[in-house]
Amino acid sequence: MKICVLFPLCLVTYLTGSAADSDNEVKRGIFPFMGFIFYQDMSVVDETGKRFRRSAVLIQPSWLISSSLDRGEGQVFPHKTLIARLGSISIDSNFNFNEDEEEQEREVIQIVQPYNFNSTQWSFYDVTLLKTLFPFNITSVISPITPNYKGEITQTSCKILVYARRFNNISEDSILMQLTVELLRPSIDCGANYQQGTMICGADGEDNKNFNYETDFCQGNSGGPLLCEGEVVALQTYVNEYCKQPYLFQNLQSWEKFVNCGIEEHCEEEMCNTTCSTINKDTPVNEINAATSDMATIVMDAKLETERTTTSTTPSIATESTRETKKILKESDAVPPTLTAATADQTTVIILTENAVVNRLDEERATTWPSKIRENTKGYHHRGDSDTMERNTNVEAQQQMVLTKVSEAGRQIQLSRYLLFSFFMLIFFVAH
């Protein structure tokens, strides 16, 4: 009889637990601005020894915002290729790309970090902007969102988006899920790393107790969004590797000028040069050396040809030209030839030579730092389209919150039914 009584109770526990796990998993396209960044080289690891990964938020077709890349272990970018991926709701252990699921990847060519960034105190400056070589294509599952810089946070119960495994199963893929965070008042002790004015702190919400997810979920999720009322208001900052509470968040209201200076590419101008600094992925050194060598060789051949032509006409002038040519060639061993080191005729030769080398490099490597691409893509995204996508993104996020509340209510009704059923079953068995 005891077995018969316990069976319906176990059934209730199993069904309600499964419903809870499915409720916090995010469906594709609900949060189309959510993505992550990683290095193509699998040997690049984070401060915990795991493969490097950060969550990121798409704020413009060519710009993402995330957390800092350097936490004392050294700046790997731009020496290693950094990739941004969007449209993914799961990540396997090898970071395999699934193009069939409308995922997109872009190479990062520039990062923008706070001007006074200090890798030993990175948690105080844990915000980074990332520019991609080409903009992401806007689809039903990928679109940017504009963070809320102005509004005050009136809601105390918010959501965070994280990639995490269920049940602490290390063989399982990391699934995109949303967890509840209860924001704490600044007067409460938020830890030694909390900075008044630029940070928010919070703790686990009660709803999370019904979910099964790995205890070290914070690993790789720094830079992910904090959502309040469907809007991105802050970025996740995890200071220690044990995901201890209270959790810290970078309040984006305090970083508005930094973001604007970065995406408008004004960091080197006077109004922004004490706000942000940039690191670019330039043309590799070996290609620069090759271009310089080719240019010097072509110019040398042109000079020698000029010398031979002059010799056949005026020997005295040819002798003087030979001396001048040898002098210039000797200087070219130390530095590339410049326009100021040549005569009017030589200037024409060098200009043509530079154009030829640049054209050759463009053909060999299409991913060279895109100065022209930057100019051509400034008008890529019209403001009208931006407003429409922002409204759609906010509506989708709010719809997700409504669906979550409805599913929670349905789960409570379902639980009540099973408990009532179990109660009658218990009375039945006791009576008999």
CSV table of C-alpha atoms in Angstrom, one decimal, residues 69-348:
chain,number,residue,atom,x,y,z
A,69,LEU,CA,38.8,40.0,-22.7
A,70,ASP,CA,41.9,40.4,-20.4
A,71,ARG,CA,41.6,39.4,-16.8
A,72,GLY,CA,45.2,39.4,-15.9
A,73,GLU,CA,46.3,36.5,-18.2
A,74,GLY,CA,47.3,38.8,-21.0
A,75,GLN,CA,45.6,40.3,-24.1
A,76,VAL,CA,45.3,37.6,-26.7
A,77,PHE,CA,43.5,39.8,-29.3
A,78,PRO,CA,44.6,40.8,-32.0
A,79,HIS,CA,47.2,38.0,-32.1
A,80,LYS,CA,44.5,35.3,-32.3
A,81,THR,CA,41.3,35.3,-34.4
A,82,LEU,CA,38.3,36.3,-32.3
A,83,ILE,CA,34.8,35.1,-33.6
A,84,ALA,CA,31.3,36.4,-32.7
A,85,ARG,CA,28.4,34.0,-33.2
A,86,LEU,CA,24.7,34.8,-33.1
A,87,GLY,CA,21.5,32.8,-33.5
A,88,SER,CA,22.7,30.0,-31.3
A,89,ILE,CA,20.6,28.5,-28.5
A,90,SER,CA,23.1,25.7,-27.7
A,91,ILE,CA,26.9,25.3,-27.6
A,92,ASP,CA,28.6,21.9,-27.7
A,93,SER,CA,32.1,21.2,-26.3
A,94,ASN,CA,33.8,21.9,-29.6
A,95,PHE,CA,31.9,25.1,-30.4
A,96,ASN,CA,30.7,23.6,-33.7
A,97,PHE,CA,28.9,26.0,-36.1
A,98,ASN,CA,25.4,25.0,-37.2
A,99,GLU,CA,24.6,26.9,-40.3
A,100,ASP,CA,21.4,25.0,-40.9
A,101,GLU,CA,19.9,26.6,-37.8
A,102,GLU,CA,20.4,30.1,-39.1
A,103,GLU,CA,23.5,30.8,-37.0
A,104,GLN,CA,25.9,33.5,-38.2
A,105,GLU,CA,29.6,34.1,-37.4
A,106,ARG,CA,31.7,37.2,-38.0
A,107,GLU,CA,35.4,38.0,-37.3
A,108,VAL,CA,36.1,40.7,-34.8
A,109,ILE,CA,38.5,43.3,-36.1
A,110,GLN,CA,38.4,45.9,-33.4
A,111,ILE,CA,37.8,46.0,-29.6
A,112,VAL,CA,37.1,49.2,-27.6
A,113,GLN,CA,37.8,49.2,-23.9
A,114,PRO,CA,37.7,51.8,-21.2
A,115,TYR,CA,40.6,54.3,-21.4
A,116,ASN,CA,41.7,53.6,-17.8
A,117,PHE,CA,41.3,49.8,-18.1
A,118,ASN,CA,43.5,47.9,-15.7
A,119,SER,CA,43.7,44.1,-16.1
A,120,THR,CA,44.5,43.6,-12.4
A,121,GLN,CA,41.3,45.5,-11.4
A,122,TRP,CA,39.3,44.4,-14.5
A,123,SER,CA,36.0,44.0,-12.6
A,124,PHE,CA,35.7,47.8,-12.3
A,125,TYR,CA,36.0,48.2,-16.1
A,126,ASP,CA,34.3,45.0,-17.2
A,127,VAL,CA,32.8,46.4,-20.5
A,128,THR,CA,34.1,45.9,-24.0
A,129,LEU,CA,32.8,46.9,-27.5
A,130,LEU,CA,33.6,44.6,-30.4
A,131,LYS,CA,33.4,45.6,-34.1
A,132,THR,CA,33.0,42.9,-36.8
A,133,LEU,CA,34.5,42.8,-40.2
A,134,PHE,CA,31.1,42.6,-41.9
A,135,PRO,CA,27.7,43.3,-40.3
A,136,PHE,CA,25.4,40.5,-39.3
A,137,ASN,CA,22.5,39.8,-41.6
A,138,ILE,CA,19.2,40.8,-39.9
A,139,THR,CA,16.8,37.9,-39.8
A,140,SER,CA,14.0,36.6,-37.7
A,141,VAL,CA,16.5,35.1,-35.2
A,142,ILE,CA,19.2,37.7,-35.4
A,143,SER,CA,18.7,41.5,-34.8
A,144,PRO,CA,20.2,44.2,-32.5
A,145,ILE,CA,18.7,45.8,-29.5
A,146,THR,CA,19.4,49.3,-28.1
A,147,PRO,CA,20.3,49.1,-24.3
A,148,ASN,CA,18.2,51.2,-21.9
A,149,TYR,CA,20.7,53.9,-20.8
A,150,LYS,CA,18.2,56.4,-19.4
A,151,GLY,CA,15.4,54.7,-17.5
A,152,GLU,CA,15.5,53.9,-13.8
A,153,ILE,CA,15.3,50.3,-12.8
A,154,THR,CA,12.0,50.0,-11.0
A,155,GLN,CA,11.5,46.3,-11.3
A,156,THR,CA,13.3,44.2,-8.6
A,157,SER,CA,12.8,40.8,-10.2
A,158,CYS,CA,14.7,40.6,-13.5
A,159,LYS,CA,16.1,37.9,-15.8
A,160,ILE,CA,19.6,37.0,-17.0
A,161,LEU,CA,20.4,35.0,-20.1
A,162,VAL,CA,23.1,32.3,-19.8
A,163,TYR,CA,24.4,29.3,-21.6
A,164,ALA,CA,24.5,26.5,-19.1
A,165,ARG,CA,24.2,22.7,-18.8
A,166,ARG,CA,21.3,20.9,-17.1
A,167,PHE,CA,21.8,18.6,-14.1
A,168,ASN,CA,25.5,19.3,-14.0
A,169,ASN,CA,25.9,16.9,-16.9
A,170,ILE,CA,29.4,17.7,-18.4
A,171,SER,CA,28.6,15.6,-21.6
A,172,GLU,CA,25.6,17.8,-22.4
A,173,ASP,CA,25.5,20.9,-24.6
A,174,SER,CA,25.2,24.3,-22.9
A,175,ILE,CA,21.6,25.5,-23.4
A,176,LEU,CA,20.5,29.1,-23.6
A,177,MET,CA,18.2,29.6,-20.6
A,178,GLN,CA,16.8,32.5,-18.5
A,179,LEU,CA,17.2,32.6,-14.8
A,180,THR,CA,15.5,35.0,-12.3
A,181,VAL,CA,17.6,37.5,-10.3
A,182,GLU,CA,16.3,39.6,-7.4
A,183,LEU,CA,18.0,42.9,-7.4
A,184,LEU,CA,19.4,44.1,-4.0
A,185,ARG,CA,19.5,47.6,-2.6
A,186,PRO,CA,22.9,49.3,-2.7
A,187,SER,CA,22.8,49.6,1.1
A,188,ILE,CA,23.1,45.8,1.3
A,189,ASP,CA,26.7,44.4,1.3
A,190,CYS,CA,27.4,43.5,-2.3
A,191,GLY,CA,31.0,42.4,-1.7
A,192,ALA,CA,34.5,43.9,-2.0
A,193,ASN,CA,34.3,44.1,-5.7
A,194,TYR,CA,31.1,46.2,-5.8
A,195,GLN,CA,31.5,49.7,-7.1
A,196,GLN,CA,28.9,52.2,-6.2
A,197,GLY,CA,27.5,54.1,-9.2
A,198,THR,CA,28.5,51.8,-12.0
A,199,MET,CA,27.3,48.4,-10.7
A,200,ILE,CA,24.1,46.6,-9.6
A,201,CYS,CA,24.0,43.6,-7.4
A,202,GLY,CA,21.5,40.8,-7.1
A,203,ALA,CA,20.8,37.3,-5.8
A,204,ASP,CA,19.1,34.1,-7.1
A,205,GLY,CA,15.3,34.3,-7.5
A,206,GLU,CA,13.0,31.8,-5.9
A,207,ASP,CA,12.0,30.4,-9.3
A,208,ASN,CA,15.5,29.1,-9.8
A,209,LYS,CA,15.0,26.5,-7.1
A,210,ASN,CA,12.7,24.6,-9.5
A,211,PHE,CA,15.3,24.5,-12.3
A,212,ASN,CA,18.1,22.0,-12.7
A,213,TYR,CA,21.3,23.6,-14.0
A,214,GLU,CA,25.0,23.4,-13.4
A,215,THR,CA,26.2,25.2,-10.2
A,216,ASP,CA,29.1,26.9,-12.1
A,217,PHE,CA,26.8,28.4,-14.7
A,218,CYS,CA,28.6,31.7,-14.6
A,219,GLN,CA,31.6,30.4,-16.4
A,220,GLY,CA,31.7,31.9,-19.9
A,221,ASN,CA,28.6,34.0,-19.4
A,222,SER,CA,30.3,37.3,-18.4
A,223,GLY,CA,29.0,39.9,-20.7
A,224,GLY,CA,25.5,38.4,-20.9
A,225,PRO,CA,22.5,40.7,-20.5
A,226,LEU,CA,20.5,41.6,-17.4
A,227,LEU,CA,16.9,42.1,-18.6
A,228,CYS,CA,14.4,44.2,-16.7
A,229,GLU,CA,11.0,44.6,-18.2
A,230,GLY,CA,12.3,43.2,-21.5
A,231,GLU,CA,15.1,45.7,-21.8
A,232,VAL,CA,18.9,45.3,-21.5
A,233,VAL,CA,20.0,47.4,-18.6
A,234,ALA,CA,23.2,45.8,-17.4
A,235,LEU,CA,25.9,43.2,-18.2
A,236,GLN,CA,26.8,40.2,-16.1
A,237,THR,CA,30.1,40.4,-14.2
A,238,TYR,CA,31.4,37.3,-12.4
A,239,VAL,CA,34.4,38.0,-10.3
A,240,ASN,CA,35.1,34.6,-8.8
A,241,GLU,CA,35.0,31.1,-10.4
A,242,TYR,CA,32.5,29.7,-7.9
A,243,CYS,CA,29.5,31.8,-9.0
A,244,LYS,CA,29.0,33.1,-5.4
A,245,GLN,CA,26.3,35.5,-4.5
A,246,PRO,CA,25.6,38.3,-4.6
A,247,TYR,CA,26.0,38.6,-8.4
A,248,LEU,CA,27.4,41.8,-9.9
A,249,PHE,CA,26.3,43.6,-13.0
A,250,GLN,CA,27.7,46.6,-14.9
A,251,ASN,CA,25.0,49.2,-15.1
A,252,LEU,CA,24.9,50.4,-18.7
A,253,GLN,CA,23.5,53.8,-17.7
A,254,SER,CA,27.0,54.6,-16.4
A,255,TRP,CA,28.6,53.5,-19.6
A,256,GLU,CA,26.5,55.4,-22.2
A,257,LYS,CA,29.3,57.9,-23.2
A,258,PHE,CA,31.7,55.0,-23.5
A,259,VAL,CA,29.4,53.1,-25.8
A,260,ASN,CA,28.6,56.2,-28.0
A,261,CYS,CA,32.3,57.2,-28.3
A,262,GLY,CA,33.2,53.6,-29.3
A,263,ILE,CA,30.6,52.8,-31.9
A,264,GLU,CA,31.0,56.3,-33.5
A,265,GLU,CA,34.7,55.7,-33.6
A,266,HIS,CA,35.7,58.9,-31.7
A,267,CYS,CA,38.1,57.4,-29.2
A,268,GLU,CA,41.1,59.3,-30.6
A,269,GLU,CA,39.3,62.6,-30.6
A,270,GLU,CA,39.5,65.1,-27.8
A,271,MET,CA,36.0,64.6,-26.5
A,272,CYS,CA,36.5,60.8,-26.1
A,273,ASN,CA,40.2,60.2,-25.7
A,274,THR,CA,39.9,59.9,-22.0
A,275,THR,CA,36.9,57.7,-22.2
A,276,CYS,CA,37.9,54.8,-24.5
A,277,SER,CA,40.8,53.3,-26.4
A,278,THR,CA,40.9,50.9,-29.3
A,279,ILE,CA,42.8,47.8,-30.3
A,280,ASN,CA,42.7,47.0,-34.0
A,281,LYS,CA,43.4,43.8,-35.9
A,282,ASP,CA,45.8,45.3,-38.6
A,283,THR,CA,47.4,43.6,-41.5
A,284,PRO,CA,49.7,40.8,-40.3
A,285,VAL,CA,53.4,41.8,-40.0
A,286,ASN,CA,54.5,39.2,-42.6
A,287,GLU,CA,52.2,40.7,-45.2
A,288,ILE,CA,53.4,44.2,-44.4
A,289,ASN,CA,57.0,43.1,-44.8
A,290,ALA,CA,56.2,41.3,-48.0
A,291,ALA,CA,54.5,44.4,-49.4
A,292,THR,CA,57.5,46.6,-48.4
A,293,SER,CA,59.9,44.2,-50.0
A,294,ASP,CA,58.0,44.0,-53.2
A,295,MET,CA,57.6,47.8,-53.4
A,296,ALA,CA,61.4,48.3,-52.9
A,297,THR,CA,62.2,45.7,-55.5
A,298,ILE,CA,59.9,47.3,-58.1
A,299,VAL,CA,61.2,50.8,-57.4
A,300,MET,CA,64.8,49.6,-57.6
A,301,ASP,CA,64.1,48.1,-61.0
A,302,ALA,CA,62.5,51.3,-62.2
A,303,LYS,CA,65.5,53.3,-61.0
A,304,LEU,CA,67.9,51.0,-62.8
A,305,GLU,CA,65.9,51.2,-66.0
A,306,THR,CA,66.0,55.0,-65.7
A,307,GLU,CA,69.8,54.8,-65.2
A,308,ARG,CA,70.3,52.7,-68.3
A,309,THR,CA,68.2,55.0,-70.4
A,310,THR,CA,70.1,58.1,-69.2
A,311,THR,CA,73.5,56.4,-69.8
A,312,SER,CA,72.7,55.9,-73.5
A,313,THR,CA,72.1,59.6,-74.0
A,314,THR,CA,74.3,61.6,-71.8
A,315,PRO,CA,77.2,59.8,-70.1
A,316,SER,CA,78.0,62.6,-67.7
A,317,ILE,CA,74.5,62.8,-66.5
A,318,ALA,CA,74.3,59.0,-66.3
A,319,THR,CA,77.3,58.9,-63.9
A,320,GLU,CA,75.7,61.4,-61.6
A,321,SER,CA,72.3,59.5,-61.8
A,322,THR,CA,74.1,56.3,-61.0
A,323,ARG,CA,75.6,57.8,-57.8
A,324,GLU,CA,72.2,59.1,-56.8
A,325,THR,CA,70.5,55.8,-57.5
A,326,LYS,CA,73.0,53.9,-55.4
A,327,LYS,CA,72.6,56.4,-52.6
A,328,ILE,CA,68.8,56.0,-52.6
A,329,LEU,CA,69.0,52.2,-52.9
A,330,LYS,CA,71.3,52.1,-49.9
A,331,GLU,CA,68.8,54.1,-47.9
A,332,SER,CA,66.0,51.8,-49.0
A,333,ASP,CA,67.7,48.9,-47.3
A,334,ALA,CA,66.8,50.6,-43.9
A,335,VAL,CA,63.4,52.1,-44.6
A,336,PRO,CA,60.8,51.8,-47.4
A,337,PRO,CA,61.2,54.4,-50.2
A,338,THR,CA,59.0,57.5,-49.7
A,339,LEU,CA,57.7,60.1,-52.0
A,340,THR,CA,60.1,62.8,-50.5
A,341,ALA,CA,63.1,60.7,-51.5
A,342,ALA,CA,62.3,60.7,-55.2
A,343,THR,CA,62.3,63.1,-58.1
A,344,ALA,CA,59.2,64.1,-60.0
A,345,ASP,CA,59.5,61.1,-62.3
A,346,GLN,CA,60.3,58.7,-59.5
A,347,THR,CA,57.2,60.0,-57.6
A,348,THR,CA,55.0,58.7,-60.4
